[in-house]
Coordinates of C-alpha atoms in Angstrom, one line a residue:
M608 CA 0.0 0.0 0.0
S609 CA 2.8 2.4 0.8
V610 CA 4.4 2.0 -2.6
A611 CA 1.1 2.4 -4.4
R612 CA 0.4 5.6 -2.5
C613 CA 3.9 7.0 -3.3
R614 CA 3.4 6.1 -6.9
E615 CA 0.2 8.0 -7.0
I616 CA 1.7 11.0 -5.3
N617 CA 4.6 11.0 -7.7
A618 CA 2.3 10.8 -10.7
R619 CA 0.2 13.7 -9.5
L620 CA 3.2 15.9 -8.8
R621 CA 4.6 15.1 -12.3
A622 CA 1.2 15.9 -13.8
L623 CA 1.5 19.4 -12.2
G624 CA 4.8 19.9 -13.9
F625 CA 7.2 19.0 -11.1
T626 CA 10.2 16.8 -11.5
V627 CA 10.3 13.8 -9.2
H628 CA 13.7 12.1 -8.9
E629 CA 13.8 8.5 -7.5
W630 CA 16.6 7.5 -5.1
P631 CA 17.3 3.9 -5.9
G632 CA 15.6 1.5 -3.5
W633 CA 12.9 3.9 -2.4
E634 CA 10.1 1.3 -3.0
S635 CA 11.5 -1.0 -0.2
R636 CA 13.1 1.6 2.1
G637 CA 11.6 2.3 5.5
N638 CA 12.2 2.1 9.3
G639 CA 10.5 -1.2 9.7
Q640 CA 7.1 0.1 10.7
T641 CA 3.9 -0.6 8.8
S642 CA 2.3 2.6 7.4
A643 CA -1.1 3.9 8.3
Y644 CA -0.6 7.3 6.5
E645 CA -3.2 10.0 7.0
G646 CA -1.2 13.3 6.4
G647 CA 2.1 14.9 5.9
I648 CA 4.7 16.9 7.9
V649 CA 6.9 19.6 6.5
H650 CA 10.5 20.1 7.8
H651 CA 13.7 21.9 7.0
T652 CA 17.0 20.0 6.8
A653 CA 19.1 22.8 8.6
S654 CA 21.6 22.3 5.8
P655 CA 22.7 24.6 2.9
Y656 CA 20.3 25.1 0.0
G657 CA 20.7 22.0 -2.2
S658 CA 19.3 18.6 -3.2
A659 CA 18.7 15.3 -1.5
Y660 CA 21.9 13.9 0.1
L661 CA 23.0 10.5 1.5
S662 CA 22.2 11.2 5.2
L663 CA 18.5 11.6 4.4
V664 CA 18.7 8.0 3.1
D665 CA 21.1 6.3 5.5
G666 CA 20.6 8.4 8.6
R667 CA 23.2 9.8 10.9
A668 CA 25.0 8.7 14.1
D669 CA 22.1 9.6 16.4
L670 CA 19.2 8.6 14.2
A671 CA 18.8 5.7 11.7
G672 CA 17.6 6.4 8.2
P673 CA 15.6 7.0 6.2
L674 CA 15.0 10.5 7.6
C675 CA 12.1 11.4 5.3
N676 CA 9.9 10.2 2.5
Y677 CA 10.6 13.1 0.2
A678 CA 13.3 15.7 -0.2
G679 CA 12.3 19.2 -1.5
N680 CA 15.3 20.4 -3.6
A681 CA 16.3 24.0 -4.0
D682 CA 15.3 24.0 -7.7
G683 CA 11.7 23.0 -6.8
S684 CA 12.1 19.3 -7.8
F685 CA 11.5 16.4 -5.4
T686 CA 13.5 13.2 -4.6
V687 CA 11.5 10.3 -3.3
I688 CA 13.5 8.6 -0.6
A689 CA 11.3 6.0 1.0
A690 CA 7.8 4.7 0.5
H691 CA 7.6 3.2 3.9
P692 CA 7.6 5.1 7.3
A693 CA 10.7 7.2 7.9
N694 CA 12.2 8.6 11.1
H695 CA 11.3 12.3 10.7
A696 CA 8.5 13.3 13.1
G697 CA 9.1 11.5 16.5
A698 CA 6.1 11.4 18.9
S699 CA 3.2 13.8 18.3
G700 CA 1.2 15.9 20.7
G701 CA 2.4 19.4 20.0
R702 CA 0.7 22.8 20.1
S703 CA -1.3 22.5 16.8
M704 CA -2.1 18.9 15.8
G705 CA -5.2 19.7 13.7
P706 CA -7.0 16.4 13.0
L707 CA -3.8 14.3 13.2
P708 CA -3.5 11.8 16.1
V709 CA -1.5 12.1 19.3
T710 CA 0.7 9.0 19.3
A711 CA 4.2 7.8 20.2
T712 CA 4.4 6.1 16.7
F713 CA 3.6 9.2 14.7
N714 CA 6.1 8.3 11.8
R715 CA 3.8 5.6 10.6
R716 CA 0.9 8.0 10.4
V717 CA 2.5 10.8 8.4
M718 CA 4.8 11.2 5.4
G719 CA 7.7 13.6 5.8
L720 CA 9.0 16.2 3.4
E721 CA 12.5 17.5 4.2
I722 CA 13.0 20.8 2.4
V723 CA 16.8 21.1 1.7
Y724 CA 17.5 24.6 3.1
P725 CA 18.9 26.2 6.3
G726 CA 15.7 27.2 7.9
T727 CA 17.5 30.3 9.3
A728 CA 16.6 32.0 6.0
P729 CA 13.5 31.5 3.8
M730 CA 13.2 28.5 1.4
T731 CA 13.5 29.4 -2.3
D732 CA 10.4 30.4 -4.2
A733 CA 10.6 27.1 -6.1
Q734 CA 10.7 25.2 -2.8
R735 CA 7.8 27.2 -1.5
R736 CA 5.8 26.3 -4.6
S737 CA 6.7 22.7 -4.5
A738 CA 6.1 22.3 -0.8
T739 CA 2.6 23.7 -1.0
A740 CA 1.8 21.5 -4.0
W741 CA 3.3 18.4 -2.1
S742 CA 1.1 19.2 0.9
R743 CA -2.0 19.5 -1.2
V744 CA -1.3 16.3 -3.1
V745 CA -0.4 14.3 0.0
T746 CA -3.5 15.4 1.9
D747 CA -5.6 14.6 -1.2
V748 CA -4.1 11.1 -1.5
L749 CA -3.7 10.2 2.2
G750 CA -6.1 12.6 4.1
N751 CA -9.3 12.7 2.1
G752 CA -8.5 16.1 0.8
D753 CA -8.3 17.8 4.3
I754 CA -5.5 20.3 4.0
E755 CA -5.4 20.6 7.8
R756 CA -3.7 17.2 7.8
A757 CA -0.6 19.1 6.5
R758 CA 1.4 20.3 9.5
A759 CA 4.7 21.8 10.3
H760 CA 7.1 19.8 12.5
A761 CA 6.9 22.8 14.9
E762 CA 3.2 22.2 15.3
T763 CA 3.3 18.5 16.2
S764 CA 6.6 18.2 18.0
V765 CA 6.8 17.6 21.7
T766 CA 10.5 18.4 21.9
G767 CA 10.5 22.1 20.8
K768 CA 11.2 21.7 17.1
W769 CA 10.6 24.9 15.1
D770 CA 10.9 23.8 11.5
P771 CA 10.2 24.7 8.8
G772 CA 11.7 28.1 9.5
Y773 CA 12.5 31.4 7.7
A774 CA 14.8 33.0 10.4
P775 CA 16.6 31.6 13.5
G776 CA 13.9 30.1 15.7
K777 CA 11.0 31.4 13.5
T778 CA 8.5 29.0 12.0
I779 CA 6.8 30.0 8.7
D780 CA 3.2 31.0 8.9
M781 CA 1.5 27.7 8.5
R782 CA -2.0 29.1 8.3
Q783 CA -0.9 31.0 5.2
F784 CA 1.0 28.0 4.0
R785 CA -2.1 25.8 4.2
A786 CA -4.2 28.4 2.5
D787 CA -1.7 28.6 -0.4
A788 CA -1.6 24.8 -0.5
A789 CA -5.4 24.6 -0.7
R790 CA -5.3 26.8 -3.8
A791 CA -2.3 25.0 -5.4
L792 CA -4.3 22.8 -7.7
T793 CA -7.3 24.9 -8.4
Q794 CA -5.6 28.2 -9.3
G795 CA -2.2 26.9 -10.6
V796 CA 1.3 26.7 -9.2
A797 CA 1.8 30.5 -9.5
A798 CA -1.0 31.1 -7.1
T799 CA 1.0 29.5 -4.3
M800 CA 3.5 32.4 -4.3
N801 CA 2.7 35.3 -1.9
P802 CA 5.3 38.1 -2.3
A803 CA 3.8 40.2 0.5
L804 CA 4.2 37.4 2.9
Y805 CA 7.8 36.8 1.8
K806 CA 8.7 40.4 2.2
Q807 CA 7.3 40.4 5.8
Q808 CA 9.4 37.3 6.5
Y809 CA 12.5 38.7 4.9
D810 CA 12.2 42.0 6.9
I811 CA 11.9 40.0 10.2
A812 CA 14.8 37.8 9.2
Y813 CA 17.2 40.5 8.0
G814 CA 15.8 43.8 9.0
A815 CA 13.6 46.1 6.9
N816 CA 16.6 47.9 5.4
S817 CA 18.6 44.8 4.7
K818 CA 20.2 44.4 1.3
T819 CA 21.5 40.8 1.4
G820 CA 21.7 39.0 -1.9
E821 CA 18.6 37.0 -0.9
H822 CA 16.6 40.1 0.0
Q823 CA 17.6 41.8 -3.3
L824 CA 16.5 38.6 -5.1
F825 CA 13.1 38.8 -3.4
E826 CA 12.7 42.5 -4.4
I827 CA 13.3 41.5 -8.0
T828 CA 10.8 38.7 -7.8
D829 CA 8.2 40.9 -6.1
G830 CA 8.7 43.5 -8.9
A831 CA 8.2 40.9 -11.5
F832 CA 4.9 39.9 -9.9
R833 CA 3.7 43.5 -9.8
R834 CA 4.7 44.0 -13.5
A835 CA 2.9 40.8 -14.4
G836 CA -0.3 42.0 -12.7
T837 CA -0.1 45.3 -14.5
A838 CA 0.5 43.6 -17.8
V839 CA -2.6 41.4 -17.3
N840 CA -4.7 44.4 -16.5
S841 CA -3.3 46.2 -19.6
L842 CA -4.0 43.2 -21.8
A843 CA -7.6 43.2 -20.6
A844 CA -8.0 46.9 -21.6
V845 CA -6.4 46.1 -25.0
N846 CA -8.9 43.3 -25.5
A847 CA -11.8 45.6 -24.7
K848 CA -10.5 48.1 -27.3
L849 CA -10.1 45.2 -29.8
D850 CA -13.8 44.3 -29.2
A851 CA -14.7 47.8 -30.0
L852 CA -12.6 47.8 -33.1
G853 CA -14.3 44.6 -34.3
V854 CA -17.7 46.3 -34.0
A855 CA -16.4 49.3 -36.0
V856 CA -15.1 47.0 -38.7
A857 CA -18.4 45.2 -38.9
Q858 CA -20.2 48.6 -39.2
I859 CA -17.9 49.6 -42.1
R860 CA -18.7 46.3 -43.9
N861 CA -22.4 46.8 -43.4
R862 CA -22.3 50.4 -44.8
V863 CA -20.2 49.4 -47.8
D864 CA -22.5 46.5 -48.5
S865 CA -25.5 48.9 -48.7
F866 CA -23.6 51.8 -50.4
D867 CA -26.2 53.8 -52.4
P868 CA -24.5 57.0 -53.8
D869 CA -27.5 57.8 -56.0
N870 CA -29.9 57.5 -53.1
D871 CA -32.3 55.5 -55.4
G872 CA -32.7 52.5 -53.1
L873 CA -30.5 50.4 -55.4
V874 CA -27.1 49.1 -54.4
S875 CA -24.5 50.5 -56.8
T876 CA -22.6 48.3 -59.2
E877 CA -19.5 50.0 -57.8
S878 CA -20.4 48.5 -54.3
T879 CA -21.2 45.2 -55.8
A880 CA -17.8 45.0 -57.2
A881 CA -16.4 45.9 -53.9
Q882 CA -18.1 42.9 -52.3
A883 CA -16.2 40.7 -54.8
N884 CA -12.9 42.4 -54.1
W885 CA -12.4 44.0 -50.6
A886 CA -9.6 46.1 -52.0
E887 CA -12.1 48.2 -53.9
V888 CA -14.0 49.1 -50.7
V889 CA -12.0 52.3 -50.3
A890 CA -12.7 53.5 -53.8
A891 CA -16.4 53.0 -53.2
A892 CA -16.1 54.7 -49.8
E893 CA -14.6 57.9 -51.1
R894 CA -18.0 59.4 -51.5
G895 CA -18.9 58.5 -47.9
S896 CA -17.4 58.4 -44.4
Q897 CA -15.9 54.9 -44.6
Q898 CA -12.5 56.1 -45.7
G899 CA -12.0 58.3 -42.7
A900 CA -13.2 55.5 -40.4
S901 CA -10.9 53.0 -41.9
A902 CA -7.9 55.3 -41.5
A903 CA -8.8 56.0 -37.9
I904 CA -9.0 52.3 -37.2
L905 CA -5.6 51.7 -38.8
A906 CA -4.1 54.5 -36.7
R907 CA -5.5 53.0 -33.5
L908 CA -4.2 49.6 -34.5
D909 CA -0.7 51.1 -35.0
A910 CA -0.8 52.8 -31.5
L911 CA -2.0 49.5 -29.9
E912 CA 0.7 47.6 -31.7
Q913 CA 3.4 50.0 -30.5
A914 CA 2.2 49.7 -26.9
L915 CA 2.3 45.9 -27.1
Q916 CA 5.8 45.9 -28.6
A917 CA 7.0 48.1 -25.7
D918 CA 5.6 45.6 -23.2
D919 CA 8.1 43.1 -21.7
T920 CA 5.5 40.3 -21.4
E921 CA 5.8 39.1 -25.0
Q922 CA 4.1 35.9 -24.4
A923 CA 1.0 37.5 -22.8
A924 CA 0.8 40.0 -25.7
A925 CA 1.1 37.4 -28.4
G926 CA -2.6 36.6 -28.4
A927 CA -3.5 40.3 -28.7
R928 CA -1.1 40.7 -31.6
R929 CA -2.8 37.9 -33.5
V930 CA -6.2 39.6 -33.1
L931 CA -4.6 42.8 -34.3
A932 CA -3.3 41.0 -37.4
E933 CA -6.8 39.5 -38.1
I934 CA -8.4 43.0 -37.9
R935 CA -5.7 44.5 -40.1
D936 CA -6.3 41.7 -42.7
A937 CA -10.0 42.6 -42.8
L938 CA -9.2 46.2 -43.7
P939 CA -8.0 47.4 -47.1
P940 CA -4.3 47.9 -47.7
R941 CA -2.8 51.1 -46.2
E942 CA -1.8 52.6 -49.5
D943 CA -5.5 52.5 -50.7
V944 CA -6.8 54.2 -47.5
T945 CA -4.3 57.1 -47.7
A946 CA -4.4 57.6 -51.5

């Protein structure tokens, strides 16, 4: 059962776009207990930022391995270490157990994620995203979808553990962590990032005026989020203008189709020819207002196109550019409009 549950967790994480490495022997590795998993515990390794390492598999002098079921690597990937119970949680009964049981054999009831980072500084953004996704997937698979079954070691420990941390002795905000994890699958991986929360944690860890490399990296990330939000709003405004342009183009087509320069109720042969060849529309429209309207639309298209080209979010703007191209194709060539 333990292996089957791990395989399902691995498959779900991969389906979300995460890389899951497999440490050889993970299917048979464990501490000898029989699993009765119903949740997951999040830890930090108190080691440098990095990837899964041998001690997580084999243990250390004071504690036999495996020391976790999964490792959360600095690049946001995972390494599955053991399908069967690992020695990571000890006895339970701490300050915030949620629905998890109080027991001396807690390891067999919960999987453990060891995030490979110091804990005295925040985890990487990639680790934060992967940890929230892991918590959501694990509670879906093992805990009937109850995100409250994802806890910090600090919440369940009876020996004063404070992991996972973001500063010396400071545990991350697990209420926010679980809220992010609850959104991780319904709103996408990006929704699990909370720049405002990270800034608060960095300020506490380093001081509000700190300019460590990590803090500067956060500021860049935070700025990118704000720019992305502005770009999305701008794109929505562009789409609204494009809708209006589409209506204007349709109106021009309707007026040309019914062009009656002699006011005798009969569609002119000149307009009939224009219907067969859209390039002749402008010639037919010289006696009406269509030419000016077409020129104005082209000018607005140029302005919109320039605005999009100046935007750094090329991928987000690509869809709008395609719509611009479609509207431009529906209009007569520029040289005909301005002749």
